[in-house]
Amino acid sequence: QWPDELIARANEELDNLANVLRKRGVRVDRPTPLDFNQPVRTPDFEHPTMIGCMPARDVLLTVGNEIVEATMSYRARWFEYLAYRPLLLKYFEADPRMRLTAAPKPRLGAASYKAGYFENSSISDFGQIISRADRQDYVTTEFEPLFDAADVTRCGKDLFVQHGFTTNLKGVDWLRRHFPDHRV
């Protein structure tokens, strides 16, 4: 649970940013607040809380007239798409050419992660984390497609996808199959 004072300051900063953008003629749409302090529970896992509504760029991938809800690989972010769904449905209704796609929702059970991956390391041991990343040794397995939209950069018909801690190779393959007219 975040302290009320910190939440109030963050909301004030977000409101200020939205007002600055509006004054410059930018339409500002904001996600629907959820109670992110509640636990995440599915038949495959339980997590004590959600992370919160992080940047839309992590959850939503825009390619042309299509918005894809990413799979997300953190259990705490499993329901994050719900904050954006009302806006997506509004855009879908307003534009008959818009395509709204939800990538396959992952199970995120034990098979999705390497058992004991963090047992012999500290999150502050960046040297060990960098060494593992150099070997493309990440916490996720190839059990199911996993990707964050933030791991995708679009340049024309090219989609550059970063294989890493939040995107596995099966996620890259899903994107390749889903966007056959693009080079992934």
XYZ file of C-alpha atoms in Angstrom:
184
model
C 0.000 0.000 0.000
C 1.415 3.368 -1.040
C 1.187 6.249 1.463
C -1.756 8.590 0.786
C 0.583 11.600 0.583
C 2.651 9.957 -2.145
C -0.483 9.032 -4.106
C -1.810 12.591 -3.812
C 1.494 14.059 -5.071
C 1.640 11.619 -7.987
C -1.970 12.405 -8.963
C -1.214 16.127 -8.799
C 1.754 15.652 -11.143
C -0.320 13.560 -13.571
C -3.119 16.139 -13.550
C -0.575 18.895 -14.231
C 0.922 16.952 -17.162
C -2.560 16.327 -18.598
C -3.374 20.047 -18.332
C -0.109 21.054 -20.046
C -0.862 18.654 -22.898
C -4.480 19.849 -23.238
C -3.308 23.479 -23.426
C -1.184 22.440 -26.398
C -4.163 20.881 -28.173
C -3.479 17.257 -27.262
C -6.455 15.054 -26.436
C -5.741 13.295 -23.149
C -7.422 9.978 -22.414
C -6.696 8.327 -19.098
C -7.151 4.725 -18.004
C -9.900 3.687 -15.620
C -8.561 3.425 -12.059
C -8.648 -0.022 -10.491
C -7.968 -1.095 -6.926
C -4.401 -2.237 -7.513
C -3.944 -3.214 -3.853
C -6.047 -6.333 -4.257
C -4.446 -9.723 -4.817
C -4.150 -11.328 -8.235
C -5.538 -14.830 -8.315
C -6.055 -17.305 -11.144
C -6.298 -21.114 -11.121
C -2.511 -21.183 -11.758
C -1.089 -18.606 -9.340
C -1.683 -16.085 -6.585
C 0.172 -12.802 -6.149
C -0.317 -10.454 -3.170
C -1.027 -7.265 -5.172
C -1.051 -5.765 -8.621
C 1.701 -3.346 -9.633
C -0.602 -0.551 -10.757
C -1.343 1.049 -14.075
C 2.095 1.338 -15.592
C 2.763 3.032 -18.949
C 0.326 2.093 -21.686
C 3.353 1.380 -23.903
C 3.993 -1.785 -21.831
C 0.491 -3.191 -22.296
C -0.645 -1.878 -25.683
C 1.114 -2.312 -29.027
C -0.116 -0.117 -31.866
C 0.668 -1.220 -35.404
C -1.235 0.675 -38.076
C -4.944 0.643 -37.230
C -4.575 -2.248 -34.773
C -4.012 -2.165 -31.036
C -2.803 -5.430 -29.508
C -3.092 -6.115 -25.793
C 0.257 -7.685 -24.882
C 0.438 -10.917 -22.905
C 2.528 -9.470 -20.052
C 4.863 -11.770 -18.175
C 4.651 -10.436 -14.606
C 1.904 -11.967 -12.522
C 1.340 -8.633 -10.783
C 0.443 -7.133 -14.170
C -1.936 -9.892 -15.325
C -5.089 -7.756 -15.012
C -3.512 -4.409 -15.945
C -5.216 -4.407 -19.356
C -8.552 -3.868 -17.585
C -7.625 -0.240 -16.858
C -7.322 0.378 -20.608
C -10.210 -1.738 -21.873
C -12.898 1.021 -21.597
C -10.761 3.356 -23.720
C -10.043 0.614 -26.248
C -13.720 -0.174 -26.620
C -14.444 3.539 -27.060
C -11.836 3.762 -29.841
C -13.188 0.571 -31.403
C -16.716 1.986 -31.513
C -15.534 5.335 -32.897
C -13.423 3.935 -35.758
C -14.823 1.122 -37.934
C -11.324 0.501 -39.328
C -9.739 -0.069 -35.926
C -8.738 -3.618 -35.036
C -8.620 -4.565 -31.377
C -6.704 -7.750 -30.595
C -5.884 -9.472 -27.343
C -2.836 -11.707 -27.595
C -3.273 -15.148 -26.001
C -3.597 -14.620 -22.253
C -0.783 -16.579 -20.611
C -1.287 -18.963 -17.710
C 1.877 -17.774 -15.922
C 2.033 -20.985 -13.929
C 5.229 -22.652 -12.772
C 6.003 -23.851 -16.315
C 6.341 -20.242 -17.513
C 9.368 -19.519 -15.290
C 12.725 -21.128 -14.573
C 12.540 -22.634 -11.090
C 15.037 -21.126 -8.662
C 16.128 -18.433 -11.116
C 16.588 -15.781 -8.418
C 17.568 -18.075 -5.536
C 21.342 -17.592 -5.802
C 21.308 -13.946 -6.808
C 20.295 -10.620 -5.443
C 18.209 -8.180 -7.445
C 20.935 -5.652 -6.651
C 23.653 -7.899 -8.139
C 23.602 -6.208 -11.535
C 26.811 -7.932 -12.642
C 25.151 -11.331 -12.373
C 21.991 -10.072 -14.074
C 24.015 -8.549 -16.940
C 26.039 -11.746 -17.287
C 22.852 -13.806 -17.566
C 21.368 -11.369 -20.075
C 24.545 -11.601 -22.173
C 23.918 -15.361 -22.373
C 20.196 -14.771 -23.096
C 19.393 -16.567 -19.854
C 16.126 -15.035 -18.687
C 13.596 -15.995 -16.026
C 10.868 -16.894 -18.525
C 10.732 -20.232 -20.321
C 9.390 -20.939 -23.801
C 6.277 -22.678 -22.434
C 3.893 -20.064 -23.866
C 4.132 -16.787 -25.817
C 5.087 -13.880 -23.542
C 5.768 -10.282 -24.564
C 5.496 -6.734 -23.337
C 4.516 -4.163 -25.942
C 7.425 -1.994 -24.743
C 9.803 -4.603 -26.166
C 8.585 -3.819 -29.701
C 9.733 -0.859 -31.781
C 8.067 -0.247 -35.135
C 9.849 1.397 -38.043
C 7.636 1.263 -41.112
C 7.071 -2.413 -41.919
C 9.821 -3.545 -39.526
C 9.081 -4.619 -35.961
C 12.190 -4.821 -33.809
C 11.419 -7.117 -30.876
C 13.735 -7.415 -27.902
C 14.104 -10.894 -26.444
C 14.615 -10.393 -22.721
C 13.171 -10.665 -19.234
C 9.610 -9.863 -20.340
C 9.569 -11.183 -23.917
C 10.464 -14.759 -24.801
C 11.188 -16.233 -28.227
C 7.713 -17.754 -28.406
C 6.323 -14.233 -27.969
C 8.514 -13.059 -30.845
C 7.184 -15.934 -32.951
C 3.573 -15.042 -32.083
C 4.204 -11.464 -33.232
C 5.829 -12.746 -36.453
C 2.797 -14.921 -37.216
C 0.290 -12.224 -36.227
C 1.913 -9.556 -38.425
C 2.808 -11.502 -41.616
C 3.094 -8.279 -43.637
C 5.835 -6.975 -41.340
C 9.425 -8.024 -40.893
C 9.978 -9.092 -37.281
